[in-house]
GROMACS .gro file of C-alpha atoms in nm:
model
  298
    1UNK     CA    1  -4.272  -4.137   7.558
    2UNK     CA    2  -4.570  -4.078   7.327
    3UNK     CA    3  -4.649  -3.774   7.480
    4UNK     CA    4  -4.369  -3.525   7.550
    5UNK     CA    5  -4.474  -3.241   7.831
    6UNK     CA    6  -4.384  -2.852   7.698
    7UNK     CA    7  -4.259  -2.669   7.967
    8UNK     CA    8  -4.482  -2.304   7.992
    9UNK     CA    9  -4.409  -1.963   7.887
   10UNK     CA   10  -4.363  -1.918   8.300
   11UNK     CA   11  -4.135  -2.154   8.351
   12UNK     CA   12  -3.918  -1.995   8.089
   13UNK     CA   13  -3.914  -1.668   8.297
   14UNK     CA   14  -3.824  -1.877   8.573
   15UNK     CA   15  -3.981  -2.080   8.780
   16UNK     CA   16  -3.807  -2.322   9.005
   17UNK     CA   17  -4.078  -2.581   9.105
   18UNK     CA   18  -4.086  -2.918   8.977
   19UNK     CA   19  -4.387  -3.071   9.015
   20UNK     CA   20  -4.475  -3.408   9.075
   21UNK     CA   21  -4.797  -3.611   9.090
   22UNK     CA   22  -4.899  -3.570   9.456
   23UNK     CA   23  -4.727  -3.282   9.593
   24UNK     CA   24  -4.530  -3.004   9.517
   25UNK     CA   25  -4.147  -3.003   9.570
   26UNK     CA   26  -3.946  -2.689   9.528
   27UNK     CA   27  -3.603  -2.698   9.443
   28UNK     CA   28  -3.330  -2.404   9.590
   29UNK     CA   29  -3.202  -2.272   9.297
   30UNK     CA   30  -2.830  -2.267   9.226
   31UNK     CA   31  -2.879  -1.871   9.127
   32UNK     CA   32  -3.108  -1.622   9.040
   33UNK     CA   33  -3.274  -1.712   8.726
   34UNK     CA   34  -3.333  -1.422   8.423
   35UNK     CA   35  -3.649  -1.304   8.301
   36UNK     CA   36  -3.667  -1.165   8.018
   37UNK     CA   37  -3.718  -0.746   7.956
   38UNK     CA   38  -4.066  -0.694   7.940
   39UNK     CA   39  -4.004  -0.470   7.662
   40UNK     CA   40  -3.962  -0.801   7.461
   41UNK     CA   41  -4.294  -0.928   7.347
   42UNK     CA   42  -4.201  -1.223   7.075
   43UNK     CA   43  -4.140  -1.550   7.172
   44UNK     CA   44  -3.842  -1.613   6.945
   45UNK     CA   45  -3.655  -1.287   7.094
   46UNK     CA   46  -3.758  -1.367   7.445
   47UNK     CA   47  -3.638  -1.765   7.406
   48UNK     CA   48  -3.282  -1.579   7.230
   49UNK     CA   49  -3.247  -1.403   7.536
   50UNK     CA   50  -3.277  -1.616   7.826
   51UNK     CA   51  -3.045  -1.896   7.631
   52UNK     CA   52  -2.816  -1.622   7.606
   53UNK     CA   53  -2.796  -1.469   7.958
   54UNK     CA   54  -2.910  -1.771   8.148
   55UNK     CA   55  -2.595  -1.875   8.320
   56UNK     CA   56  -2.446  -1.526   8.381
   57UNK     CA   57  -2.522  -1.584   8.747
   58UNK     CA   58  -2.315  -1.891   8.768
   59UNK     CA   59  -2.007  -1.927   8.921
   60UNK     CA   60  -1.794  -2.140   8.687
   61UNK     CA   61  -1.486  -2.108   8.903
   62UNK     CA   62  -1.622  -2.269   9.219
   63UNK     CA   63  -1.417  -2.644   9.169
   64UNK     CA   64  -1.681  -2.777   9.371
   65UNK     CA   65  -1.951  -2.964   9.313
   66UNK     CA   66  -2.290  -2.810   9.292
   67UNK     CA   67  -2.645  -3.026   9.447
   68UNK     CA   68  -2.744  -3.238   9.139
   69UNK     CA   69  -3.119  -3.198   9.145
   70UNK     CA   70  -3.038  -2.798   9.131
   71UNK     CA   71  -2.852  -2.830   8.870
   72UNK     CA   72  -3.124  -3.067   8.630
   73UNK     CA   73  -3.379  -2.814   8.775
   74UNK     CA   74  -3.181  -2.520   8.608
   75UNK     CA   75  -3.072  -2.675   8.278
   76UNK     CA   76  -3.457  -2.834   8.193
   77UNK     CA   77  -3.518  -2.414   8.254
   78UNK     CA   78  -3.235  -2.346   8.053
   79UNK     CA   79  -3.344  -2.624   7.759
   80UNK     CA   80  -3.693  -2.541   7.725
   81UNK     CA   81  -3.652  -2.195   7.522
   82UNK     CA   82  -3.475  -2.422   7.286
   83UNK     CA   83  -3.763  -2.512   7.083
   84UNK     CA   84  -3.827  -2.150   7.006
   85UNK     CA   85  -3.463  -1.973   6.932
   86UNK     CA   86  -3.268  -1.957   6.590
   87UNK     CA   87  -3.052  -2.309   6.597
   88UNK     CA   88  -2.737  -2.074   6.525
   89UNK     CA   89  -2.788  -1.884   6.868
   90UNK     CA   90  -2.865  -2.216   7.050
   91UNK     CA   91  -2.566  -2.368   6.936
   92UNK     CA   92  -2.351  -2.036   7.056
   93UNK     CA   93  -2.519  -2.035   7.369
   94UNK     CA   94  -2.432  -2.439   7.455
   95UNK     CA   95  -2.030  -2.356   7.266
   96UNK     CA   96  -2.019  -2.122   7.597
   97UNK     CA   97  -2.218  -2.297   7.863
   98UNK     CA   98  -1.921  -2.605   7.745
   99UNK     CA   99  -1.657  -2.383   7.766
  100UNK     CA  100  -1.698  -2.286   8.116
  101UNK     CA  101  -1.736  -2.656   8.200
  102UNK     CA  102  -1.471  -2.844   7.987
  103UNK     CA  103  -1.178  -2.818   8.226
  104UNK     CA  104  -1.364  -2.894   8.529
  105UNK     CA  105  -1.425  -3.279   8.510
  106UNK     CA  106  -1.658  -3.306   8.811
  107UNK     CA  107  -1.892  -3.020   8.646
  108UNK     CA  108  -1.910  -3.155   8.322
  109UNK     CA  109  -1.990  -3.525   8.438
  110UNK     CA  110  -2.299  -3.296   8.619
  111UNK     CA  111  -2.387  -3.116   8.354
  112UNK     CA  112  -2.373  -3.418   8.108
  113UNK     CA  113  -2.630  -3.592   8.415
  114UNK     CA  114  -2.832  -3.281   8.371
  115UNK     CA  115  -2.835  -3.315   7.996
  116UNK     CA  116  -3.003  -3.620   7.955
  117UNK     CA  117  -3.207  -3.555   8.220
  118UNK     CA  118  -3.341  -3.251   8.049
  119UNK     CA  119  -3.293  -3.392   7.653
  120UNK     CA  120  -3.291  -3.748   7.679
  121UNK     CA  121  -3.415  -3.949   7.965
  122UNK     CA  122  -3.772  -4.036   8.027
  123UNK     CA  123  -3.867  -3.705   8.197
  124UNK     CA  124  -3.761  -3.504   7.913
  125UNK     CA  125  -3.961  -3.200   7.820
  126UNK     CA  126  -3.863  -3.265   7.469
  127UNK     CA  127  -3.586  -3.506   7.312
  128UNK     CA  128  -3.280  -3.316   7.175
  129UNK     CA  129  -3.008  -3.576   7.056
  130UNK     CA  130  -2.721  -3.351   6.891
  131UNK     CA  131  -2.677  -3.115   7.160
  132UNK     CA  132  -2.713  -3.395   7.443
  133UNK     CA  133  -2.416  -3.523   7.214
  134UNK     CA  134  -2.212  -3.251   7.260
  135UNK     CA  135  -2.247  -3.281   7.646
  136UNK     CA  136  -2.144  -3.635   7.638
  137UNK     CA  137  -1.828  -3.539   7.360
  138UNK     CA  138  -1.703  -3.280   7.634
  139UNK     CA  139  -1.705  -3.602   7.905
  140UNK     CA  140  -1.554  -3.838   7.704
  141UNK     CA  141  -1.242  -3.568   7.542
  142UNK     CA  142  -1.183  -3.486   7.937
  143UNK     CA  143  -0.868  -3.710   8.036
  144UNK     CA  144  -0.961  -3.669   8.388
  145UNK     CA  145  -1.256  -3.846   8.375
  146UNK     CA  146  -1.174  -4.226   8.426
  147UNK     CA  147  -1.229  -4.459   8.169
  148UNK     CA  148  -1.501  -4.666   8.407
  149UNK     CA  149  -1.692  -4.344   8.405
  150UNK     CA  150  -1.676  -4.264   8.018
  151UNK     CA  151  -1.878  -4.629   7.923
  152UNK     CA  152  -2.186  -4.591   7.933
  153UNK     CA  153  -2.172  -4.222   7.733
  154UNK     CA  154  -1.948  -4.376   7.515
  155UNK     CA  155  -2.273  -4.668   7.449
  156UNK     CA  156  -2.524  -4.362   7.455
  157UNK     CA  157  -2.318  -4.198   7.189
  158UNK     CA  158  -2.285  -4.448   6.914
  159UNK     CA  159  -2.671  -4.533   6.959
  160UNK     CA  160  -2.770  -4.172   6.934
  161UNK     CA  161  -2.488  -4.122   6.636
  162UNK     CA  162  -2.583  -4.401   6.462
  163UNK     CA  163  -2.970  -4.281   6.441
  164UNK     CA  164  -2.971  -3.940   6.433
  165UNK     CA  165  -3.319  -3.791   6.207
  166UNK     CA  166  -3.185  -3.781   5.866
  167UNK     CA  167  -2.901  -4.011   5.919
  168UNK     CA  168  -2.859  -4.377   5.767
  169UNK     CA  169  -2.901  -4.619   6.028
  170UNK     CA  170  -2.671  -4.926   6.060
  171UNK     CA  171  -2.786  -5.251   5.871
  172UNK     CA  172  -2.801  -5.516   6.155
  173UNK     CA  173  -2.891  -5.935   6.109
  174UNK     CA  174  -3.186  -6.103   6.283
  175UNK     CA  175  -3.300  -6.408   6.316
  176UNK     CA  176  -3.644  -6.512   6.171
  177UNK     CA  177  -3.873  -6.772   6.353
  178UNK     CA  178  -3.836  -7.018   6.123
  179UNK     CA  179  -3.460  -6.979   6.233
  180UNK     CA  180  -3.297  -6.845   5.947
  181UNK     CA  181  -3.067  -6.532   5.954
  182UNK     CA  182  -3.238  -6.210   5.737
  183UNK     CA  183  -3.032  -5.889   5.689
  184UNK     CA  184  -3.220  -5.557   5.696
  185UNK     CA  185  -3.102  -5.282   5.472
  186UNK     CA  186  -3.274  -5.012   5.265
  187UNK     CA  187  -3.453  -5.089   4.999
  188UNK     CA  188  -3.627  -4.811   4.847
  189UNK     CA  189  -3.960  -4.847   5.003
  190UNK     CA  190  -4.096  -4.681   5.323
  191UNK     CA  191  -3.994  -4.905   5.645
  192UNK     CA  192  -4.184  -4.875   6.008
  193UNK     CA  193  -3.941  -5.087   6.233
  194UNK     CA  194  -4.079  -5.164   6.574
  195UNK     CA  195  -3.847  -5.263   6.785
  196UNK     CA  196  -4.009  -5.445   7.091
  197UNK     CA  197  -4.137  -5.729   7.288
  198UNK     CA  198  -4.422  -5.907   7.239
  199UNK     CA  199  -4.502  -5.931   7.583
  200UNK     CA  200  -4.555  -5.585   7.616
  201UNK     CA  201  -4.915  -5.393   7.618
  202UNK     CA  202  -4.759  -5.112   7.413
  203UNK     CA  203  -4.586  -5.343   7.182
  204UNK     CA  204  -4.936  -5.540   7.122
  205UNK     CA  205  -5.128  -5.198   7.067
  206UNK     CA  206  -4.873  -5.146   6.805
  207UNK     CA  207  -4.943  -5.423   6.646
  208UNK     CA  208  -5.288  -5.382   6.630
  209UNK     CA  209  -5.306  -5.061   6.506
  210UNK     CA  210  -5.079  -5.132   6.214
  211UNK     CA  211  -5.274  -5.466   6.157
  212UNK     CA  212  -5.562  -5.308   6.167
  213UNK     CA  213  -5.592  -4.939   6.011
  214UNK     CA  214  -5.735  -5.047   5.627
  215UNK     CA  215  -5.490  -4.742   5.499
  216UNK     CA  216  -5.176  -4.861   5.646
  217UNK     CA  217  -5.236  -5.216   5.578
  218UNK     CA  218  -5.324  -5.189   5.236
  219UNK     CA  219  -5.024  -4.966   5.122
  220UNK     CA  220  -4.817  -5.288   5.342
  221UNK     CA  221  -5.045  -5.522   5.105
  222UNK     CA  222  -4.918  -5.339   4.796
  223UNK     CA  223  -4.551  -5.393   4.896
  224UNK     CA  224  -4.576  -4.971   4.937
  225UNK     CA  225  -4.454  -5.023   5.304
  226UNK     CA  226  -4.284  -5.247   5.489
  227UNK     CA  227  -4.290  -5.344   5.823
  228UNK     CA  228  -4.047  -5.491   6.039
  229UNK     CA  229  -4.072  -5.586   6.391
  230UNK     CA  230  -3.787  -5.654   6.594
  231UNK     CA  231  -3.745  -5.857   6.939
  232UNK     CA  232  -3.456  -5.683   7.080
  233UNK     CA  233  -3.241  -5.890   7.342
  234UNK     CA  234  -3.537  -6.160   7.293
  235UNK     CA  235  -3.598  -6.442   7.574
  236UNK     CA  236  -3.604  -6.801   7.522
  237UNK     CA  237  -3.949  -6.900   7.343
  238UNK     CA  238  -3.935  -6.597   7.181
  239UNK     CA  239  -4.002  -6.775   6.827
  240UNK     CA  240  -4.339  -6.898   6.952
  241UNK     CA  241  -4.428  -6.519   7.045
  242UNK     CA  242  -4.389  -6.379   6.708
  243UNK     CA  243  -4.559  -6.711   6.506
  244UNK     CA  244  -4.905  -6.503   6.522
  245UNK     CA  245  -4.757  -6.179   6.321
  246UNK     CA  246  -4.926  -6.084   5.991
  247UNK     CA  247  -4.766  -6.227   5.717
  248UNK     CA  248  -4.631  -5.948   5.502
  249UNK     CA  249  -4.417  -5.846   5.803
  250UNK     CA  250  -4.088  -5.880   5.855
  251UNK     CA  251  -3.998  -6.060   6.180
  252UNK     CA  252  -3.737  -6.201   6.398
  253UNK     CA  253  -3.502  -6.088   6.683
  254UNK     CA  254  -3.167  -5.985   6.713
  255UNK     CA  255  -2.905  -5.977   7.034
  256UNK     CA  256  -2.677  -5.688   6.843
  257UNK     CA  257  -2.956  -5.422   6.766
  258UNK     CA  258  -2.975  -5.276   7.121
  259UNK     CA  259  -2.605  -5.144   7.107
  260UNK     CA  260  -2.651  -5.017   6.741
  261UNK     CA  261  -2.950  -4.819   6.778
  262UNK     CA  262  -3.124  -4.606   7.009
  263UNK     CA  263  -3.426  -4.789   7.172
  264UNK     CA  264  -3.490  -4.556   7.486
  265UNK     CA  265  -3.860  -4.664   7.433
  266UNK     CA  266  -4.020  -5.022   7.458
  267UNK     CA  267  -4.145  -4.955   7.165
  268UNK     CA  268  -3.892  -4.797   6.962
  269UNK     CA  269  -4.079  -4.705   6.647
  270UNK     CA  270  -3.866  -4.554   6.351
  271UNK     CA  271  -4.008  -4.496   6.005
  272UNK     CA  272  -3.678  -4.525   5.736
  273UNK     CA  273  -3.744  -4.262   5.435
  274UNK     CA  274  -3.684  -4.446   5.041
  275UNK     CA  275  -3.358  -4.373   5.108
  276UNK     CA  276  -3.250  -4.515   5.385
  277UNK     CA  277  -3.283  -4.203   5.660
  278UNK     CA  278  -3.414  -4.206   5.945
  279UNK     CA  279  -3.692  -4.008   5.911
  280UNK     CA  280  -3.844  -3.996   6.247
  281UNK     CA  281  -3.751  -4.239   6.584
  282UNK     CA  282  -3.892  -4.353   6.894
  283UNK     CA  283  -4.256  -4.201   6.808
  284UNK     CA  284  -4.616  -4.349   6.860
  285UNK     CA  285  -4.729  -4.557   6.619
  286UNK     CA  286  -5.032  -4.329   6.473
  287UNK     CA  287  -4.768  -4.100   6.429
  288UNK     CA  288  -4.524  -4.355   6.206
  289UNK     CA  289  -4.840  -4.494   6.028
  290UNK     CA  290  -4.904  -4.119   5.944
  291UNK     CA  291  -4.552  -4.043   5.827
  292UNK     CA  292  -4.529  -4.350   5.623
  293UNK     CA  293  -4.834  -4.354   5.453
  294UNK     CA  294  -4.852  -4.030   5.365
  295UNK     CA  295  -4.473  -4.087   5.159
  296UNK     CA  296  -4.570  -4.420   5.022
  297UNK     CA  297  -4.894  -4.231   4.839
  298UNK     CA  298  -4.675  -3.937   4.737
   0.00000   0.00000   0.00000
């Protein structure tokens, strides 16, 4: 998602209409959304307050299920003041929300659905990976929930846990064209990985650009950058795809990478900091080549 949609300062008063490209469909809402006093005027303090006072109207002790598309209707509400509140009372705010959910197992599988809708999938107003964590945590600690059920959150988990920003992502093998096995690990220079398929438009434009742009390909010349790219889950042939890659890459594919990291994107661009850290994931690649080269001239 190159682009990611914020949602207006309307919508965060409370508007229930989700809008797609055609028509307009309106969704019941579960409750009576808040608004915010119109006594506040400042972003930050109106953001603090809906967080805070958004599920008030909810009723927590109903056991049974509530209509799913309601519900990811009222949490990408709920989400999108996010951006603009003090971490410390977001973090409160989602403590309660889980506490009202975390011994009812058919809520929390909902709410975890509503999550990702609303901080991971592709229609995502903005990409939030800790607290879409914390969701998925209060699934996989209920021992209600059946195993079957816990899987895929468990996958979703160790991707998004193994790449948080800032973290150090797992060193994983690949296989090069010429058929020998390469190991990628940090060291100490500014990495783009692009992990992709060759096939792809996106994947090609990627290419291009980094070919291409005389800054970013010079600091790559230099040995300032490097660049991997990486066929994830790669298709017979695949060594004949990659023989036309510029030289001072880094290529091959690998058949483990998709469970270690999180590739929600085809292609999933991270740029790796000197020291190993991810220091941003799953971005365009203008923005990488940006992020990189401005660290490699530092």
């Amino acid at each position: 998602m190159n682009i990611r949609k914020i949602l207006t300062y309307a919508l965060m008063a409370g508007s229930a209409a989700v809008m797609s490209a055609q028509e307009q469909i309106v969704i019941e809402p579960l409750f009576e959304y808040p608004s915010a006093p119109e006594s506040m005027d400042g972003l930050q303090e109106r953001s603090e307050y809906l967080i805070e006072h958004f599920w008030d109207s909810m009723d927590f002790k109903n056991k049974s299920t509530v209509d799913q598309n309601a519900l990811n209707d009222a949490f990408s509400i709920y989400s999108a003041p996010m951006r603009f509140a003090d971490a410390a009372k977001v973090d409160a705010s989602v403590d309660r929300l889980i506490s009202s959910i975390s011994k009812n197992p058919a809520l929390s599988l909902q709410f975890a659905k509503a999550a990702e809708e609303a901080l991971y999938g592709p229609r995502a107003y903005y990409w939030n990976d800790e607290i879409f964590i914390r969701f998925i945590d209060n699934v996989l600690s209920n021992k209600s929930i059946k195993k079957e059920r816990k899987l895929r959150y468990e996958r979703i988990k160790t991707q998004l846990s193994n790449t948080l920003q800032g973290s150090v992502p797992p060193e994983f093998d690949y296989v090069t064209p010429a058929g020998k096995t390469a190991h990628y690990h940090p060291n100490g220079v500014i990495t783009v990985i692009e992990f992709g398929d060759p096939d792809c438009d996106d994947c090609r434009h990627a290419k291009l650009k980094m070919d291409t742009d005389i800054r970013f390909s010079t600091l790559v010349d230099k040995g300032k950058v490097n660049v991997l790219f990486i066929y994830a889950d790669p298709e017979e042939g695949w060594e004949e795809k990659l023989s036309g890659y510029p030289q001072k890459w880094h290529v091959g594919a690998s058949d483990e990478v998709a469970d270690l990291y999180d590739l929600r994107d085809t292609p999933s661009i991270y740029v790796i900091d000197k020291e190993g850290h991810v220091a941003a994931k799953n971005i365009d690649v203008e923005t990488a080549m940006t992020i990189a080269s401005a660290a490699a001239e530092q």
